[in-house]
Amino acid sequence: MKLAFQIAYKNLMGAGLRTWLNVAVLSFAFVMIIFFNGLMDGWNQEASRDSIAWEYGQGQLLHENYDPYDPFSLEEGHGVLPSAIANEFESILIQQGSIYPDGRMLSVQLKGINLDQNTLKIPTPILKNSEADIPVLIGKRMAETTKLKEGDEVLLRWRDINGTFDAANLTIAGVFDSNVGTIDNGQLWMPLKKLQSMTGLDNQVTLGIAKKESNYAAIGGWKFQSKETLLKNLSDIIATKKISSSIFYLMLLAISLLALFDTQVLSIFRRQKEIGTFIALGMTRQQVVGLFTVEGSMYSLFAIVLGAAYGTPMLWLLAKTGIPIPAASQDAGVAISDTMYPVYGFGLIAITILLIIIAATIVSFLPATKIAKLNPVNALKGKIQ
Amino acid sequence: MDTEKVIKLEHVTKRFPVGEGEFTALNDINLEFAKGEFAGLVGPSGSGKTTLLNIIGSLDSPTEGKANIMGRNISELTHKESAHLRNIHIGFIFQVFNLLPVYTVYENVEFALLLQKKTASERKKAVMEALEWVGLTSMANKKPAKLSGGEGQRVAIARAMVKRPDILLADEPTANLDAKNAHAVLKTMKDLNKELKTTFLFSTHDEKVMAYLDRIVHLEDGSVKEDEIITHQNTEL
């Protein structure tokens, strides 16, 4: 095997530009695979981090009648948190209402949250410091949609526990900037006590955000969703996105492997006399097959070295400075920041290296198998068809 | 002359399929070559010289008959055994030299020893000695493309001889050389034959080669027409 590597190295070096063109294309595929996957992993990590910080906490305890995907369930989906565990959760009450910015009616979710909480990154101190009768916080997306800004007042209409409509002006106490669109679009955050008193739902909450990581068993009337369960949707979306993005770099990889395959076929055709000479000098056909396969694999090793040489500083820089994401992407259904920072894990790099080496070895081996069947006399005469 | 038979051919016949029929390249060849012979297979194109050389070199096998090389029937050898036989016992010199273009002269000569898994110091000693035999020690670091035809063929001789094979097969070794280089190459081979007792077997129709041979086997249409022992008047030969 050592001999095969020595010979292969000399042959590749001797082939000059042909070698380096293949290596360049393969190294580009190598770097792009790491970059795209790193980008997706970075997005996944950042989105998970932000979702935990702004929305999920360490898990959610939902009232059994509340279904996050069914707004009608808000009517019955609330209750009093069991006192034994109430301190371990941040209470959130969710109700429906409507606001009338610029005379348009807009359905909103009213979300009551404790002003002293520090489980979520919602900037509740702004609410605490506000002197307005109904102070609310909105996210930047909501502010953009409704054209509301800090200090604006707008009419709010809601229904109390008996179904009776009530209305009052609310005041925008602040606008927060979050990567998590699901706590922003169509939502008004207000003091929990205020919402409870407005709706007559004293001590009632829709869900609790776990303050600490813990595995809660089923609690009467409440269902617990762990952080991992809540993040699964996000991971699934990113995994789907990863597959669609992978088409691009798999095509790039396929092109580079095709070039390698082509080079190998041409190489075997052009080097028939050399193959015959190897056999005449005492190499077995299998050794020659191995030699050509190793040559192909070495393209991938060179590509990895070359890719590391220019890819490491480039990817490092991108990981430091991040990739700006267009504003339009912020409205996607998942957490996405205005700058995405790729993350390149050891696993990603190791798997990509293995993928490149295995793929290059396979495409090199396939044409080389022809050698195993050739007649050395014909090879020496250059008569392989 | 040592009477140990390194090559024994018994009723060797070789046929190739041609269209729906067959072409008989060798027909019932019976020959023996002893250790240290300097012999040639002579005949016109298509007489079966190269086919016979390929069979003796275990690159091909007979359709019928037995070819015993170094006591092994080559028809019974596996690919691996056949490769081992060539690596240890047989050296080849080709008409177009077949030097490996990306290797230096030194590396070309060293190649067979790498296959034999010799140590670096053993290889170096043997390669330098082989280059000395052919007078090319100063060219050790040159690539084949930088060599003249005569130098290229001398490298091929060094590559074939470096492992000190029992049999050296040379297929039209002077076909691409001018007269001066041809004589130089042949003299080198003759000297090595005397010094190392290697059996040299040529395939040729070059009269310059024939002048050096001690035995000429004339082939015609795949059969042995004459097996001639030559007595040289010129003591240099």
XYZ file of C-alpha atoms in Angstrom, chain A residues 13-330:
318
model
C 2.831 15.229 -9.451
C 4.121 14.235 -12.859
C 0.691 14.828 -14.432
C 0.983 18.534 -13.546
C -1.910 20.789 -14.608
C -4.337 17.889 -15.155
C -3.925 16.923 -11.504
C -4.324 20.448 -10.212
C -7.445 21.167 -12.246
C -9.139 18.103 -10.775
C -7.882 18.935 -7.328
C -9.112 22.544 -7.616
C -12.644 21.521 -8.609
C -12.804 18.834 -5.932
C -11.457 21.200 -3.280
C -14.088 23.791 -4.231
C -16.811 21.168 -3.702
C -15.194 20.258 -0.373
C -15.162 23.864 0.845
C -18.706 24.550 -0.380
C -20.074 21.462 1.374
C -18.530 22.573 4.644
C -19.653 26.166 4.127
C -23.287 25.353 3.329
C -23.620 22.803 6.082
C -21.854 25.163 8.482
C -24.311 27.873 7.525
C -27.263 25.595 8.205
C -25.750 24.369 11.467
C -25.073 27.954 12.487
C -28.647 28.882 11.683
C -29.933 25.858 13.586
C -27.857 26.662 16.659
C -28.708 30.354 16.617
C -32.391 29.738 15.937
C -32.535 27.165 18.751
C -30.748 29.518 21.120
C -33.048 32.420 20.238
C -36.185 30.291 20.389
C -35.219 29.107 23.876
C -34.352 32.622 24.983
C -37.447 34.355 23.575
C -40.169 31.731 23.452
C -39.616 28.216 24.752
C -37.542 28.671 27.889
C -36.684 25.248 29.304
C -40.007 23.806 28.148
C -43.676 24.724 28.293
C -46.513 23.548 30.485
C -49.673 23.953 28.429
C -53.234 23.865 29.689
C -54.716 20.642 28.399
C -57.425 22.510 26.446
C -54.947 24.806 24.771
C -53.717 23.949 21.317
C -51.116 26.412 20.009
C -52.332 25.739 16.465
C -56.024 26.417 17.250
C -56.879 30.007 18.301
C -60.405 28.926 19.309
C -58.882 26.793 22.056
C -57.796 29.989 23.849
C -61.331 30.449 25.121
C -61.227 27.308 27.269
C -57.515 26.721 27.374
C -56.564 28.361 30.648
C -56.506 27.530 34.314
C -54.675 28.051 37.590
C -51.196 26.538 37.690
C -50.884 23.884 40.423
C -49.419 25.668 43.449
C -46.772 22.955 43.999
C -45.017 23.845 40.770
C -46.272 27.345 40.054
C -42.960 28.889 41.129
C -41.073 26.791 38.640
C -42.885 28.351 35.687
C -43.279 31.800 34.248
C -47.023 32.354 33.756
C -48.349 33.447 30.390
C -51.989 34.182 29.683
C -53.039 34.378 26.064
C -56.307 35.917 24.886
C -57.585 37.242 21.611
C -58.409 40.825 20.765
C -58.459 43.318 17.955
C -56.680 46.606 17.437
C -57.559 49.392 15.024
C -54.386 51.065 13.732
C -55.249 53.685 11.106
C -58.858 52.570 11.223
C -58.004 49.021 10.076
C -59.022 46.095 12.213
C -56.287 43.670 13.063
C -56.718 40.469 15.082
C -54.053 40.124 17.730
C -53.062 37.841 20.540
C -52.828 39.500 23.910
C -50.063 37.925 25.932
C -49.837 38.621 29.635
C -46.445 38.163 31.251
C -45.056 38.836 34.719
C -43.169 42.096 34.856
C -40.416 40.715 37.080
C -39.696 37.671 34.936
C -36.264 36.976 33.554
C -36.961 33.604 31.973
C -37.652 35.044 28.538
C -35.842 37.918 26.851
C -39.087 39.899 26.450
C -38.026 43.293 27.867
C -40.684 43.424 30.582
C -38.901 46.176 32.597
C -40.149 48.572 29.895
C -43.703 47.622 30.811
C -42.926 47.966 34.494
C -41.595 51.484 34.040
C -44.478 52.612 31.865
C -47.136 54.839 33.405
C -49.706 54.053 30.729
C -52.982 52.397 31.739
C -52.516 49.555 29.267
C -48.845 49.471 28.305
C -47.846 46.928 25.653
C -44.681 45.770 23.972
C -44.597 44.848 20.307
C -41.912 43.345 18.130
C -40.285 45.109 15.192
C -42.276 43.089 12.646
C -45.551 43.963 14.327
C -44.462 47.606 14.498
C -43.720 47.550 10.795
C -47.023 45.901 9.910
C -49.147 48.250 12.007
C -46.936 51.350 11.555
C -47.002 51.730 15.337
C -44.106 53.123 17.295
C -43.204 53.757 20.894
C -45.646 56.165 22.544
C -48.465 55.559 20.027
C -51.941 54.845 21.307
C -54.333 52.544 19.533
C -57.799 51.214 20.281
C -57.928 47.683 21.646
C -61.092 45.585 21.793
C -61.303 42.325 23.742
C -63.829 40.070 25.397
C -63.992 39.334 29.090
C -64.713 36.001 30.749
C -68.425 36.381 30.104
C -67.923 37.080 26.395
C -68.742 40.750 26.748
C -66.787 43.090 24.490
C -64.794 45.843 26.086
C -62.496 48.441 24.549
C -59.801 50.869 25.642
C -56.757 52.637 24.250
C -53.467 50.877 24.738
C -50.058 52.544 24.642
C -47.016 51.193 22.866
C -44.464 51.204 25.691
C -41.667 49.825 23.578
C -40.673 47.962 20.444
C -38.316 45.018 20.849
C -36.072 43.409 18.296
C -36.114 39.629 18.240
C -35.064 37.028 15.670
C -38.054 34.914 16.670
C -40.989 35.909 14.524
C -43.500 33.722 16.383
C -43.431 35.964 19.471
C -43.688 39.099 17.348
C -46.151 38.914 14.455
C -49.694 39.814 15.584
C -48.840 39.824 19.270
C -49.119 42.342 22.074
C -47.205 41.713 25.298
C -48.687 43.314 28.390
C -48.562 42.916 32.162
C -50.109 39.597 33.226
C -52.100 41.127 36.072
C -53.531 43.748 33.747
C -54.660 41.166 31.171
C -56.119 38.979 33.926
C -58.106 41.892 35.304
C -59.211 43.077 31.833
C -60.548 39.626 30.997
C -61.702 38.661 34.479
C -59.400 35.641 34.410
C -57.798 36.188 37.817
C -54.846 33.857 38.446
C -55.600 32.093 35.192
C -52.797 31.268 32.785
C -52.647 29.544 29.400
C -49.178 28.199 29.718
C -46.110 28.238 31.904
C -42.547 28.632 30.714
C -40.198 26.349 32.668
C -37.486 28.328 34.435
C -35.134 25.364 34.866
C -34.433 22.299 32.810
C -36.449 19.457 34.248
C -38.503 16.552 33.021
C -41.993 17.108 34.323
C -44.353 14.181 34.375
C -47.990 14.677 33.420
C -49.651 17.083 35.833
C -53.431 17.040 36.241
C -54.993 19.289 33.606
C -51.649 20.333 32.128
C -49.341 18.847 29.530
C -45.598 19.425 29.496
C -43.635 19.880 26.292
C -39.906 19.646 26.717
C -37.502 22.085 25.114
C -36.429 19.344 22.686
C -40.007 18.648 21.609
C -40.631 22.338 21.033
C -37.411 22.684 19.045
C -38.188 19.676 16.893
C -40.308 21.693 14.476
C -37.499 24.147 14.030
C -34.933 21.376 13.523
C -37.242 19.693 11.011
C -37.607 22.905 9.025
C -33.858 23.453 8.991
C -33.238 19.815 8.074
C -35.607 20.214 5.111
C -33.832 23.409 4.130
C -30.513 21.564 4.431
C -31.677 18.893 2.008
C -32.826 21.445 -0.558
C -29.532 23.358 -0.266
C -27.582 20.116 -0.527
C -28.784 19.699 -4.120
C -26.513 22.594 -5.097
C -23.352 21.251 -3.556
C -24.113 17.638 -4.454
C -24.291 18.780 -8.077
C -20.966 20.511 -7.608
C -19.544 17.343 -6.072
C -21.032 15.257 -8.899
C -19.372 17.502 -11.501
C -16.001 17.220 -9.784
C -16.381 13.443 -9.435
C -17.363 13.196 -13.074
C -14.186 15.093 -13.974
C -12.220 12.677 -11.811
C -13.940 9.665 -13.392
C -13.199 11.059 -16.821
C -9.567 11.626 -15.895
C -9.273 8.053 -14.632
C -10.812 6.574 -17.779
C -8.530 8.700 -19.937
C -5.571 7.888 -17.744
C -6.131 4.140 -18.057
C -6.544 4.482 -21.810
C -3.459 6.657 -22.252
C -1.274 4.697 -19.867
C -1.857 1.221 -21.279
C 1.826 0.647 -21.958
C 2.651 1.814 -18.456
C 0.097 -0.644 -17.064
C 1.636 -3.406 -19.185
C 5.095 -2.398 -17.948
C 3.952 -2.505 -14.316
C 2.682 -6.046 -14.881
C 5.836 -7.068 -16.761
C 7.930 -5.732 -13.897
C 6.077 -7.977 -11.484
C 3.014 -6.156 -10.238
C -0.173 -8.180 -10.032
C -3.230 -6.798 -11.828
C -4.861 -6.224 -8.469
C -1.853 -4.154 -7.419
C -2.242 -2.049 -10.557
C -5.991 -1.649 -9.882
C -5.059 -0.604 -6.344
C -2.480 1.831 -7.693
C -4.990 3.574 -9.971
C -7.585 3.621 -7.208
C -5.087 5.135 -4.794
C -4.232 7.724 -7.429
C -7.895 8.708 -7.584
C -8.154 8.794 -3.802
C -5.083 10.980 -3.659
C -6.899 13.594 -5.703
C -9.290 13.846 -2.791
C -6.431 14.075 -0.273
C -4.809 16.861 -2.290
C -8.212 18.532 -2.606
C -8.650 18.410 1.156
C -5.208 19.915 1.731
C -5.783 22.610 -0.901
C -9.333 23.231 0.352
C -8.001 23.572 3.899
C -5.322 26.000 2.693
C -7.710 28.533 1.172
C -10.922 27.401 2.871
C -9.745 27.722 6.476
C -9.081 31.498 6.396
C -12.135 32.101 4.206
C -14.542 30.083 6.348
C -13.033 31.455 9.536
C -13.605 35.005 8.290
C -17.204 34.217 7.343
C -17.775 32.650 10.759
C -16.437 35.836 12.364
C -18.184 38.444 10.247
C -21.317 36.440 9.455
C -23.473 36.503 6.331
C -26.041 39.330 6.110
C -29.555 38.006 5.534
C -31.997 40.127 3.481
C -34.724 41.830 5.527
C -37.433 39.925 3.637
C -36.136 36.667 5.109
C -36.916 37.918 8.622
